[in-house]
XYZ file of C-alpha atoms in Angstrom:
621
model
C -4.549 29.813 -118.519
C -2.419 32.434 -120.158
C -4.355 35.429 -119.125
C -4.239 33.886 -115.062
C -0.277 34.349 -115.787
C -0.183 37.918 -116.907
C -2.865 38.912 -114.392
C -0.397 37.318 -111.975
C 3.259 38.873 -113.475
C 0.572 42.435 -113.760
C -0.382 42.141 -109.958
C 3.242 41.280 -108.595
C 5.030 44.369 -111.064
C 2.306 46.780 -110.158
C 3.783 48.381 -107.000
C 7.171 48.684 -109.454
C 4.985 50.628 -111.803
C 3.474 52.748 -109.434
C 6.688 53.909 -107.347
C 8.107 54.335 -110.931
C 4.909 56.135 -111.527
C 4.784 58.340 -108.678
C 8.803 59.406 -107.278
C 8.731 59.390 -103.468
C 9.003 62.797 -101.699
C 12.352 63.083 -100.478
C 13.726 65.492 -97.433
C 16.948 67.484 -97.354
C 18.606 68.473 -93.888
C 19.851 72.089 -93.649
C 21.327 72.132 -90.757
C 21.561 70.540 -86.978
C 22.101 72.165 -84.109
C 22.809 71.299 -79.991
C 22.100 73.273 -77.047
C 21.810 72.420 -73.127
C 18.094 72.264 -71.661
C 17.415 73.647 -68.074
C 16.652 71.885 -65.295
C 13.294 71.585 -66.270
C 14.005 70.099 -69.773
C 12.509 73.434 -71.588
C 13.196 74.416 -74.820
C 16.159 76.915 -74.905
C 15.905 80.352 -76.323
C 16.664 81.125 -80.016
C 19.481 83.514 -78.496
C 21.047 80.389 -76.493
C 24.581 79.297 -77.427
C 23.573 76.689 -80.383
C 26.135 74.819 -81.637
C 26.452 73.481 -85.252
C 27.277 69.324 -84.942
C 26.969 66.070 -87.302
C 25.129 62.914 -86.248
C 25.765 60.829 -84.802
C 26.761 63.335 -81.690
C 28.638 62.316 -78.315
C 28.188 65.679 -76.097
C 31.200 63.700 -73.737
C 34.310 65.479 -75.394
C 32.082 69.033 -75.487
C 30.733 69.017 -72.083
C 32.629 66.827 -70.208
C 31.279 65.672 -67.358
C 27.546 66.691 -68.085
C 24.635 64.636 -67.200
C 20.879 65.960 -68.580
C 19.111 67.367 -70.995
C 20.295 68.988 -74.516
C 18.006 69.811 -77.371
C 18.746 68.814 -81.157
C 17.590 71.185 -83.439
C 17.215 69.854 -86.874
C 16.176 71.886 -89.955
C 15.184 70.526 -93.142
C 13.015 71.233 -96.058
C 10.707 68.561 -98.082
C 11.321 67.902 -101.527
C 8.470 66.211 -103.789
C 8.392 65.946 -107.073
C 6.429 69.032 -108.913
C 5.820 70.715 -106.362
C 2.975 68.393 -105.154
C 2.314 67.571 -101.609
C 3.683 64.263 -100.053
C 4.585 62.411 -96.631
C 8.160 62.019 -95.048
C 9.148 59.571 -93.356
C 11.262 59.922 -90.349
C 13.938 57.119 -88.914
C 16.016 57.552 -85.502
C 18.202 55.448 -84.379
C 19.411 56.099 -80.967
C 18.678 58.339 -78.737
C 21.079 58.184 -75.316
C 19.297 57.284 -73.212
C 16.084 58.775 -73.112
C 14.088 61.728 -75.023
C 11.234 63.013 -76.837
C 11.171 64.324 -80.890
C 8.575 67.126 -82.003
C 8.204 67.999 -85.522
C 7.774 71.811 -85.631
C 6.127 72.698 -81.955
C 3.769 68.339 -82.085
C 5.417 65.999 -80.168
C 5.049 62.877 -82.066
C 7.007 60.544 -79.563
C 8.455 60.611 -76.013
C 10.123 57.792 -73.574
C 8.121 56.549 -70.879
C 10.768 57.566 -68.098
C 12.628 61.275 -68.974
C 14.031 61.019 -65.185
C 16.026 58.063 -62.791
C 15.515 55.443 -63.375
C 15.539 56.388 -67.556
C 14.373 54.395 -69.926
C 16.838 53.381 -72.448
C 16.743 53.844 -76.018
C 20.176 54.141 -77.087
C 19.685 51.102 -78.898
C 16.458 51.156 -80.187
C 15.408 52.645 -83.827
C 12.603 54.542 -84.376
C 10.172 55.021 -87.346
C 8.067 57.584 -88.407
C 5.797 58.991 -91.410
C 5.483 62.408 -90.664
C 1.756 63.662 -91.518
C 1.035 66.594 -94.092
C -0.781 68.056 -91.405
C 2.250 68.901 -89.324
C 4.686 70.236 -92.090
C 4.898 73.269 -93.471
C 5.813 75.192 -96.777
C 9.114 75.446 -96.886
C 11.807 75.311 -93.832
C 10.652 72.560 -90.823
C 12.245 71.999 -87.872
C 12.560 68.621 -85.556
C 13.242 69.481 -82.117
C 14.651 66.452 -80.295
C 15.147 66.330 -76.336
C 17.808 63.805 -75.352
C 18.788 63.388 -71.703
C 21.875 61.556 -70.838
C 23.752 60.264 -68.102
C 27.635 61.640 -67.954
C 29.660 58.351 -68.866
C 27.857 56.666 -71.135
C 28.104 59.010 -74.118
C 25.133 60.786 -74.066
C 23.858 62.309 -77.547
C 22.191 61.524 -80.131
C 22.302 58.968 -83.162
C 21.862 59.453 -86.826
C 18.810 60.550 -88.008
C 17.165 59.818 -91.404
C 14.273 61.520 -93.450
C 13.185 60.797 -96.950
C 10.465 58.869 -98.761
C 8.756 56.067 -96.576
C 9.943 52.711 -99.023
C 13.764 53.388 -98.715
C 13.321 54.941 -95.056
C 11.253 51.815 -94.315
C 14.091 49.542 -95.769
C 16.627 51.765 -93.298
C 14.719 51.200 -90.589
C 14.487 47.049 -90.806
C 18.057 46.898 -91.710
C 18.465 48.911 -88.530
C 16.113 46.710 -86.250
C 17.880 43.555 -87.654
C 21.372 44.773 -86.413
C 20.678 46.074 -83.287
C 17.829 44.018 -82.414
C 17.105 41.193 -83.811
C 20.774 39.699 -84.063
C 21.292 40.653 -80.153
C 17.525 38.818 -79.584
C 19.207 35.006 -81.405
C 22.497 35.560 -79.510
C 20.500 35.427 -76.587
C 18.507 32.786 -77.404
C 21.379 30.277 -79.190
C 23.825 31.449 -76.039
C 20.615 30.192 -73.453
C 19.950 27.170 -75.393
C 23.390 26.091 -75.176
C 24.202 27.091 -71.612
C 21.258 25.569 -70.751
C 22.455 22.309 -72.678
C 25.856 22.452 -71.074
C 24.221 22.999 -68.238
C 22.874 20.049 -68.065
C 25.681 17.912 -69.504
C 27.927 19.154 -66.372
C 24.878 18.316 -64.057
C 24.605 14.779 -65.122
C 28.454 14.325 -65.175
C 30.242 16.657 -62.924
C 33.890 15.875 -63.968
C 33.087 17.270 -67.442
C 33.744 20.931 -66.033
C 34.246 22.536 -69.718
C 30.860 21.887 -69.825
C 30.213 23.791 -66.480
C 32.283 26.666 -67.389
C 30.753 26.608 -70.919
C 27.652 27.153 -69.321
C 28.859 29.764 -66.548
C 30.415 31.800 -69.549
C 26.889 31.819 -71.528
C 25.090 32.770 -68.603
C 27.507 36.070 -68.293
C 27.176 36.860 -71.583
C 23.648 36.687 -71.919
C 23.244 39.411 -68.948
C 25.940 41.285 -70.844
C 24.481 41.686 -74.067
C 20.873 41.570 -72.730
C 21.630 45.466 -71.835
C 21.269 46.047 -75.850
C 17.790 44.690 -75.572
C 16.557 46.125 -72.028
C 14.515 49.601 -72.235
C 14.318 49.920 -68.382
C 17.215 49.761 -65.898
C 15.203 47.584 -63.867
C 15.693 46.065 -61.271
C 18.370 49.163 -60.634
C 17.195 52.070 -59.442
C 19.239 53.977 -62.526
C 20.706 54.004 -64.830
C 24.409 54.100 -63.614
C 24.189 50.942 -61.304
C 22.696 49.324 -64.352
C 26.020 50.329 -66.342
C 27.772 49.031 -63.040
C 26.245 45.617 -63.288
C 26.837 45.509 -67.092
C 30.368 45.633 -66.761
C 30.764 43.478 -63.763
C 28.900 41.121 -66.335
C 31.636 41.724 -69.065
C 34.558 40.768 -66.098
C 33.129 37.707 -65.384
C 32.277 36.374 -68.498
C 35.707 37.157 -69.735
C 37.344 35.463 -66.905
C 34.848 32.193 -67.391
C 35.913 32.511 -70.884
C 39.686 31.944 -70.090
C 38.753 28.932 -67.608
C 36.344 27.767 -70.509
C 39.532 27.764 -73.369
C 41.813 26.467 -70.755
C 39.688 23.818 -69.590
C 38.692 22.513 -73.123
C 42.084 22.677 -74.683
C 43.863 20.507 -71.098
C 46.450 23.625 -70.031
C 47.128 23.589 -66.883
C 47.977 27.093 -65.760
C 47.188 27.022 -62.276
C 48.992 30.451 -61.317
C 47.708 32.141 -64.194
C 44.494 31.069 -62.784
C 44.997 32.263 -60.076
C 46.209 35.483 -61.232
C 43.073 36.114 -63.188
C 40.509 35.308 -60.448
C 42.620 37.986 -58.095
C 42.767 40.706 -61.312
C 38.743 40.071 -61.928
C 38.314 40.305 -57.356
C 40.200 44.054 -57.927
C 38.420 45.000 -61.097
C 34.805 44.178 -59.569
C 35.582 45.634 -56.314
C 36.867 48.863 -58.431
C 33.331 48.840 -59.835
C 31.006 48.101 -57.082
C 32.710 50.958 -54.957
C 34.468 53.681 -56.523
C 32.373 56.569 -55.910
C 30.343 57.668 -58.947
C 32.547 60.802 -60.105
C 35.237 58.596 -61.168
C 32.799 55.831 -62.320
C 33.353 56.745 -66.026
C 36.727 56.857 -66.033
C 36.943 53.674 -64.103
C 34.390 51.911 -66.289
C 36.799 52.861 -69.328
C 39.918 50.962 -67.481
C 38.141 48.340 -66.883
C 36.861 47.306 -70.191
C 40.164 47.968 -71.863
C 42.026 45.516 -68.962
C 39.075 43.103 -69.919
C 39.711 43.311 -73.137
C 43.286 43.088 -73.214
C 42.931 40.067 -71.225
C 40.393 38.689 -73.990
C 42.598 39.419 -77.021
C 45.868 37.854 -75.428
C 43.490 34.891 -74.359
C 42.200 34.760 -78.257
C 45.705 34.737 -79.816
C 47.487 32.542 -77.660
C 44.608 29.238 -77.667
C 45.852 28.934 -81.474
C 49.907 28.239 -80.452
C 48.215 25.657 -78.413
C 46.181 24.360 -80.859
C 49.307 24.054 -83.411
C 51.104 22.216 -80.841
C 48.203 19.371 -80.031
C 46.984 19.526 -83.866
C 43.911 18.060 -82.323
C 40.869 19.043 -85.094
C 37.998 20.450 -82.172
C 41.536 22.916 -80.535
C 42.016 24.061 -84.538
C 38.235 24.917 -84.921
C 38.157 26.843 -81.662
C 41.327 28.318 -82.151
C 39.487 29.406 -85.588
C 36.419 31.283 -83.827
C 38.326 33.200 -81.168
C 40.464 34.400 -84.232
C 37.192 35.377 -85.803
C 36.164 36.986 -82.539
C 39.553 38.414 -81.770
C 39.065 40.592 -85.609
C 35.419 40.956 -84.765
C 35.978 42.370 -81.243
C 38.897 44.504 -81.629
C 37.063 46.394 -84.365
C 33.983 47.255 -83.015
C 36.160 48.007 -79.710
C 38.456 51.107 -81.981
C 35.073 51.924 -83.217
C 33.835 52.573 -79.919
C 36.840 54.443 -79.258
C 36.442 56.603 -82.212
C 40.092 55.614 -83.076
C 38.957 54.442 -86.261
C 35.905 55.987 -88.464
C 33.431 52.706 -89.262
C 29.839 52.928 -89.475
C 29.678 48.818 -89.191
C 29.707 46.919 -86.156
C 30.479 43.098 -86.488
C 30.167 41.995 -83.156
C 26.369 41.148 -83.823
C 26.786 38.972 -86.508
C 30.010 37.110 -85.035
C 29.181 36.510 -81.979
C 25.797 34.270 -83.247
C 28.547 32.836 -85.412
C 31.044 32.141 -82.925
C 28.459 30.730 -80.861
C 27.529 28.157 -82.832
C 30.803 27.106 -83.653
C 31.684 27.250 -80.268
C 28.592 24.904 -79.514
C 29.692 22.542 -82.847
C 33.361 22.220 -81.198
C 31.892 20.941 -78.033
C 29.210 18.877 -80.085
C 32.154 17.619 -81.865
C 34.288 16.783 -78.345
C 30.971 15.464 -76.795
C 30.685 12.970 -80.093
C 34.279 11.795 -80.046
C 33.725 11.047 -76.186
C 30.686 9.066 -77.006
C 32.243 7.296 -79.470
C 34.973 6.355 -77.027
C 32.638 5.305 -74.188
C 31.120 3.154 -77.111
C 34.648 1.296 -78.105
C 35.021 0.986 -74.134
C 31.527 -0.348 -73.856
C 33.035 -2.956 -77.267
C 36.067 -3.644 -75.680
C 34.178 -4.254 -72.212
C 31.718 -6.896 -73.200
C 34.319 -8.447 -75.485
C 36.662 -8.714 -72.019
C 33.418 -9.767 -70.506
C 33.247 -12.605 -73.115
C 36.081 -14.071 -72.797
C 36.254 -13.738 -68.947
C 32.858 -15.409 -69.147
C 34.493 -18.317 -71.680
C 37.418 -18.755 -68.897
C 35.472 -18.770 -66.323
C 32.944 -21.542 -67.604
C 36.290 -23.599 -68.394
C 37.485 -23.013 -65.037
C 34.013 -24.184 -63.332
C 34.098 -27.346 -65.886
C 37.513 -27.557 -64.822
C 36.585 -26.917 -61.307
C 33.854 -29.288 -61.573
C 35.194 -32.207 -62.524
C 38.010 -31.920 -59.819
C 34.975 -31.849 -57.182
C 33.533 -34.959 -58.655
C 36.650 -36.544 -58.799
C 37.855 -35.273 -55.090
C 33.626 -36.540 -54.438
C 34.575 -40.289 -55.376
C 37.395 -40.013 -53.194
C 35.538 -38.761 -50.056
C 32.833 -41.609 -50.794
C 35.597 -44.492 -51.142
C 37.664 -42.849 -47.744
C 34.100 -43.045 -46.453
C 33.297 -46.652 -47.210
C 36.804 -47.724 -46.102
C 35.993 -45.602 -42.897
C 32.699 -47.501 -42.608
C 33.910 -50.965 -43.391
C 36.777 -50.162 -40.586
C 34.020 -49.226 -38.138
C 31.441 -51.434 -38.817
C 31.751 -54.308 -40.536
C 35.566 -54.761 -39.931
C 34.115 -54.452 -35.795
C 31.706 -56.961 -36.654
C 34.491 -59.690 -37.968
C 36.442 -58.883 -34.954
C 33.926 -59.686 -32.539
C 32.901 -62.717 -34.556
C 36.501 -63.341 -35.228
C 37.044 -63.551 -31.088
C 33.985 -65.368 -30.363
C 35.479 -68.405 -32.983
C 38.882 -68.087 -31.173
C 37.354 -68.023 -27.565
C 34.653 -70.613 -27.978
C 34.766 -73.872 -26.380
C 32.965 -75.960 -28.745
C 32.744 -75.701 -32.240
C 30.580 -73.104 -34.184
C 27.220 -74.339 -35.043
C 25.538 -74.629 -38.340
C 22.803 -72.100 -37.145
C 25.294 -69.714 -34.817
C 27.599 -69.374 -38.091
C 24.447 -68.069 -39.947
C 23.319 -65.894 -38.049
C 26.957 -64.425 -37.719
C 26.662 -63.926 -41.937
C 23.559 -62.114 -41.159
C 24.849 -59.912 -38.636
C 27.315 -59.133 -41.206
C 24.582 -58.774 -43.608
C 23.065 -56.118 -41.678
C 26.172 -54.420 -41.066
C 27.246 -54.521 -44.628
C 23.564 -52.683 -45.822
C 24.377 -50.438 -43.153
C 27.416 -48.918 -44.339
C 26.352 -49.223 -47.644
C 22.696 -46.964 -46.673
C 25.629 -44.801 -44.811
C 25.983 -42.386 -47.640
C 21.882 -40.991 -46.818
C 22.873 -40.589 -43.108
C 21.692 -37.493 -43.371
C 17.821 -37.776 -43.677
C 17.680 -40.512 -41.086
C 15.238 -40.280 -38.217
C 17.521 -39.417 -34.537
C 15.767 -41.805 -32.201
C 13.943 -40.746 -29.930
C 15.221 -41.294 -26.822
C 19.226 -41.619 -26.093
C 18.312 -44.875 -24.836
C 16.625 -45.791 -27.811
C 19.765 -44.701 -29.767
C 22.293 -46.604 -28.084
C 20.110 -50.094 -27.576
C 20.886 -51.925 -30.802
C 24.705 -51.133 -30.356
C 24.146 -52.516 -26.475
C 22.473 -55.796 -27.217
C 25.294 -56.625 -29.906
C 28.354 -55.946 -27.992
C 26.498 -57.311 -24.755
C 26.317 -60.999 -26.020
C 30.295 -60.760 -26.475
C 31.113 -58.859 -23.352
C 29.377 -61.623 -20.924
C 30.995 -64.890 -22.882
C 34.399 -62.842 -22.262
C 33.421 -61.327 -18.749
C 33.869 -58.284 -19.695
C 31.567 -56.362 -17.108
C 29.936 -53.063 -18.983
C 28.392 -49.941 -17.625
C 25.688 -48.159 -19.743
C 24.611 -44.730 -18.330
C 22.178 -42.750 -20.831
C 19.905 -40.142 -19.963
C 16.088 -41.194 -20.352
C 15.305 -38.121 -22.726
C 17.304 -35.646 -24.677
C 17.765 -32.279 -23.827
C 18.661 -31.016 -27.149
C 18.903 -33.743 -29.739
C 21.778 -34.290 -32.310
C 21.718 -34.063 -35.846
C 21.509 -37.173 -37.824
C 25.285 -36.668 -38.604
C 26.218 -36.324 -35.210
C 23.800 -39.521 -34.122
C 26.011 -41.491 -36.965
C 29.616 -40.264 -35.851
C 28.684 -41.088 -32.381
C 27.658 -44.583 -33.474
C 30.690 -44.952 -35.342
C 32.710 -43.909 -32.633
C 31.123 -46.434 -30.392
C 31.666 -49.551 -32.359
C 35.470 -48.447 -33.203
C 36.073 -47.832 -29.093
C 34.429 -51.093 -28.424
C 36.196 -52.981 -31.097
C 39.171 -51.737 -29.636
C 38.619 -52.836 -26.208
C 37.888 -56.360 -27.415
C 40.964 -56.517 -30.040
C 43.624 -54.317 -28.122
C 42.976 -53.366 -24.358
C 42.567 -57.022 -22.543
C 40.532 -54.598 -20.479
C 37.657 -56.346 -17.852
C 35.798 -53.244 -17.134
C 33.912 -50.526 -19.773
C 32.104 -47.423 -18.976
C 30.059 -45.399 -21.457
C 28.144 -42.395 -20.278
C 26.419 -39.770 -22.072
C 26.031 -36.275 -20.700
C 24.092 -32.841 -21.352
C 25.270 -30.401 -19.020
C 23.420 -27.482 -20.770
C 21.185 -26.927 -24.280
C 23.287 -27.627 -27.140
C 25.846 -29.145 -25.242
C 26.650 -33.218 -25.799
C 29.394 -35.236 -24.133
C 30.415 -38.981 -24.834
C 32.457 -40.661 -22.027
C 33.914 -44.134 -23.259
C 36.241 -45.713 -20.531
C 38.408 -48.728 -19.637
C 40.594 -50.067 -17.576
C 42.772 -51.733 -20.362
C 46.740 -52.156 -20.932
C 46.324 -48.081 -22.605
C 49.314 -47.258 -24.985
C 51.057 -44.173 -26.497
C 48.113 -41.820 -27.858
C 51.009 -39.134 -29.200
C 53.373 -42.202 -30.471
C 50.112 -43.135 -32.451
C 48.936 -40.433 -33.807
C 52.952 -39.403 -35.029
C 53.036 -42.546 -36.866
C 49.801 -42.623 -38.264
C 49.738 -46.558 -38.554
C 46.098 -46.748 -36.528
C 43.100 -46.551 -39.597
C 40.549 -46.732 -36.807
C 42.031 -43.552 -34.643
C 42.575 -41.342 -37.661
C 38.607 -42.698 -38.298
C 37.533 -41.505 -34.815
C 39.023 -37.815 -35.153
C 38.279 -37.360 -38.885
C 34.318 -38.202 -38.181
C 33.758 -36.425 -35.065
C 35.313 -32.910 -36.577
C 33.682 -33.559 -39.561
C 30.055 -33.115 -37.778
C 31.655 -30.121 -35.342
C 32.653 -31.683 -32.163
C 35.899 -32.678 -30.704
C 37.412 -36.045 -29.485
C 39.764 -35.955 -26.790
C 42.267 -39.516 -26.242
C 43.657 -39.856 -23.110
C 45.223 -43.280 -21.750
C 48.142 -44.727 -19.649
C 48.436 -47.910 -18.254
C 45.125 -49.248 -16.144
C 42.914 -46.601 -17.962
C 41.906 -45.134 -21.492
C 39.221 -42.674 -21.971
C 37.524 -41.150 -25.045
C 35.572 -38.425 -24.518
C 33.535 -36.601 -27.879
C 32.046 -33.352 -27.313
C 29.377 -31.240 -29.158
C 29.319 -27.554 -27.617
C 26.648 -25.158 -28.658
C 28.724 -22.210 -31.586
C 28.653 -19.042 -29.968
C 26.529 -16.528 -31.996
C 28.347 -14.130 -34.068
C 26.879 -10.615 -34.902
């Protein structure tokens, strides 16, 4: 197994041996050169005013004003060791916006679009090995056309030849920073928009998730111009520049809402104040006419970014105030972003001389932690809801416990208050029926003229019997059968209180309809009963009345009205009821409202009447 490990450690040190072996060629630049193209983007003449620059080259401050085409000229020797013959490798890494590169008089590249709408590589590097067959002994020249739009410093970018390992190694470093770091801030920024997003969708009153994902999607379209190669869907490349830095407004101002809105200020005329600054600034944009576009474009970012940087430094003074851990941690990425940002914002300036740019790298940062500080807020809600949730079924527990004390409670004051209604009842009962029964017996004793015989008094005890099983059975009243017939109903009361009325000559009118025309409940059938025998009783105990009239109407469906009448001493029906002292009144009125009808008393000397009524309910929508 040991040689399998030196063949391996031999394989994986070979290419060290080899470029160790073999030096790369290198290249040496001898000098570089601008001058303006024509119209036509030809070449210029050796004898044309050439002027001597360094890369990377901003024609802005030497030709103000000038939008088109300039020519690089680029001389620069190869180097290889011994003399031998070797390739160079060639790395560019902007070219504003658009051009072509030859080496010598072969062009080896060239943008798709050299005229409106441009295609845009000012942010896109560019490698090259440069084949023997193009060089030559000695001095070699790379011609690069670059045509720019005035505004958005056109020039060119630095430029890099030497051996193809360590011009390789430039080149990814280069792709990484302006590329590939722009390509995740996209992506993480989308993601957690898009998350937000969705938050705020599903729960509207959390708006710092709305703004949150109002602010991503500005920033994505801002930074997306680092990635884009074509202006589209503009129709050039200066209404794409427009659009960028309406962008930049309205993700600052989203921003603002965003910090304010997370950290609980409420700054209402600031607010205010910032939507009417961001109204003027996009207006300022959208119209100005395009001479002044450049000029205007510079004002606006630096009012943007002024806004920005007081926005970034004066979150943490809130954040020491509320001490609240997820208003520290933000307050800790726009400080980050604050150093990040004004750097790379001199740098575009050229007030300071700095090859880095940090914005690339801090603002993936700073979006994550911005998306871990509303992860964290999001959490310590949840966590709250779930307490509240704890603390809800706990109250729920306990209201449940109360409650099933209070029904118990409830419960065993309704079978208590039950008992009560059922004695009340049977005392009602007993008062109607069988206490009517004694009296009747009680008179027919009193009245008769010969003493009560052996079979007479037993068949009074079974009439009592029957009247005692009766209020007993009175408890069920509600299943039994209604006769059929209103005759049928009042016949067994008839024949019992007949037998007494002719030994007293008492003479007794019966009128009851032959059929009913809308039959009462079984309730109703035994309140009517009730109220029968207690009217009757009355007139034998009370009235010394000769003459009684019952009569039972149905003047319309639904409608039922009991007429009991006689021609009796009467008495005080108010002085009665006042006092209370009459069992068998109260009795009356209590049963007849109890099954929905009403019972009107009416008497005076020579005449009481008792009249029960059962009206039809009106219906009710």
């Amino acid at each position: 197994m040991r040689w399998l490990a030196v063949l391996w450690l031999a394989l994986w040190l070979a290419p060290a041996w080899a470029q160790q072996a073999e030096p790369a060629c290198t290249a040496q630049v001898l000098a570089i050169q601008v001058a303006k193209g024509d119209a036509g983007g030809s070449r210029p003449a050796p004898q044309a005013p050439w002027q001597t620059v360094t890369l990377p080259d901003d024609w802005s401050a030497r030709w103000p004003g000038y939008g088109g085409t300039a020519w690089y000229r680029i001389d620069w020797q190869r180097r290889c060791p011994g003399e031998g013959a070797g390739q160079v490798a060639l790395v560019l890494e902007s070219v504003i916006m658009a051009g072509e590169v030859y080496i010598n008089d072969e062009r080896i590249w060239s943008d798709p679009q050299l005229t409106e709408p441009l295609s845009r590589s000012w942010n896109m590097p560019r490698y090259w090995i440069i084949p023997d067959a193009l060089t030559r002994d000695g001095v070699n020249t790379l011609w690069v056309r670059v045509v720019g739009v005035a505004g958005q410093s056109p020039g060119l970018g630095p430029v890099y030849l030497g051996g193809q390992r360590a011009m390789l190694e430039r080149y990814e470093n280069l792709w990484w920073s302006n590329r590939t770091l722009f390509t995740l801030n996209i992506i993480v920024s989308a993601v957690m928009g898009g998350l937000c997003f969705c938050i705020w969708l599903m729960r509207r009153e959390q708006r710092t998730y709305g703004w949150y994902a109002l602010m991503a999607l500005f920033w994505v379209m801002f930074i997306a111009n680092v990635l884009v190669t074509s202006p589209w869907p503009f129709p050039d490349s200066a209404t794409s520049a427009r659009a960028n830095i309406m962008a930049l407004v309205l993700y600052v101002a989203c921003f603002c809402i965003f910090t304010w809105r997370f950290g609980g200020q409420a700054l209402p005329r600031i607010e205010k104040a910032l939507w009417a600054l961001s109204a003027v600034l996009l207006a300022m944009v959208a119209f100005l006419p395009r001479a002044h576009q450049p000029g205007v474009q510079l004002a606006v970012v630096l009012i943007v970014s002024a806004v920005f940087f007081i926005n970034c430094l004066q979150f943490p003074f809130h954040a020491w105030r509320t001490r609240r851990p997820e208003h520290i941690m933000l307050a800790a990425c726009l400080l980050v972003f604050f150093a990040a940002s004004a750097h790379d914002l001199l740098r575009m300036l050229k007030l300071i001389d700095s090859d880095a740019s940090y914005t690339p790298f801090t603002s993936v940062v700073v979006t994550l932690c911005l998306s871990a500080v509303l992860g964290l807020r999001h959490a310590r809600s949840v966590r709250r809801i779930e307490r509240f949730n704890q603390e809800l079924a706990d109250g729920i527990e306990q209201a449940r416990t109360e409650l099933a004390t209070t029904l118990e409670r409830e419960h065993t004051l309704a079978l208590a208050n039950a008992r009560l209604q059922d004695r009340l009842q049977i005392a009602h009962d007993l008062h109607d029926g069988l206490g009517g029964s004694l009296v009747r017996m009680m008179a027919m004793v009193e009245q008769a003229s010969e003493p009560v015989q052996r079979q007479q008094f037993l068949s009074m005890l079974k009439l009592l019997r029957d009247d005692l099983r009766q209020t007993i059975d009175s408890g069920s009243s509600a299943g039994v059968k209604v006769p059929a017939t209103p005759r049928e109903w009042i016949a067994p009361l008839r024949h019992r209180f007949m037998q007494l009325f002719d030994e007293l000559d008492i003479a007794a009118d019966w009128r009851f309809p032959e059929q009913w025309r809308t039959p009462p409940s079984a309730l109703q059938c035994m309140a009517l009963t009730r109220l029968v025998e207690e009217s009757l009783v009355n007139v034998l105990k009370h009235s010394r009345a000769r003459q009684v009239e019952l009569e039972l109407r149905q003047t319309e469906p639904g409608r039922l009205e009991l007429r009991i009448e006689d021609n009796g001493v009467g008495f005080d029906v108010a002085a009665v009821l006042r006092a209370g002292i009459s069992v068998g009144m109260r009795s009356m009125h209590t049963r007849i409202a109890r099954v929905g009808g009403e019972l009107d008393v009416a008497s005076r000397p020579g005449q009481t009447v008792l009249v029960a009524t059962f009206a039809p309910r009106p219906f009710q929508a």
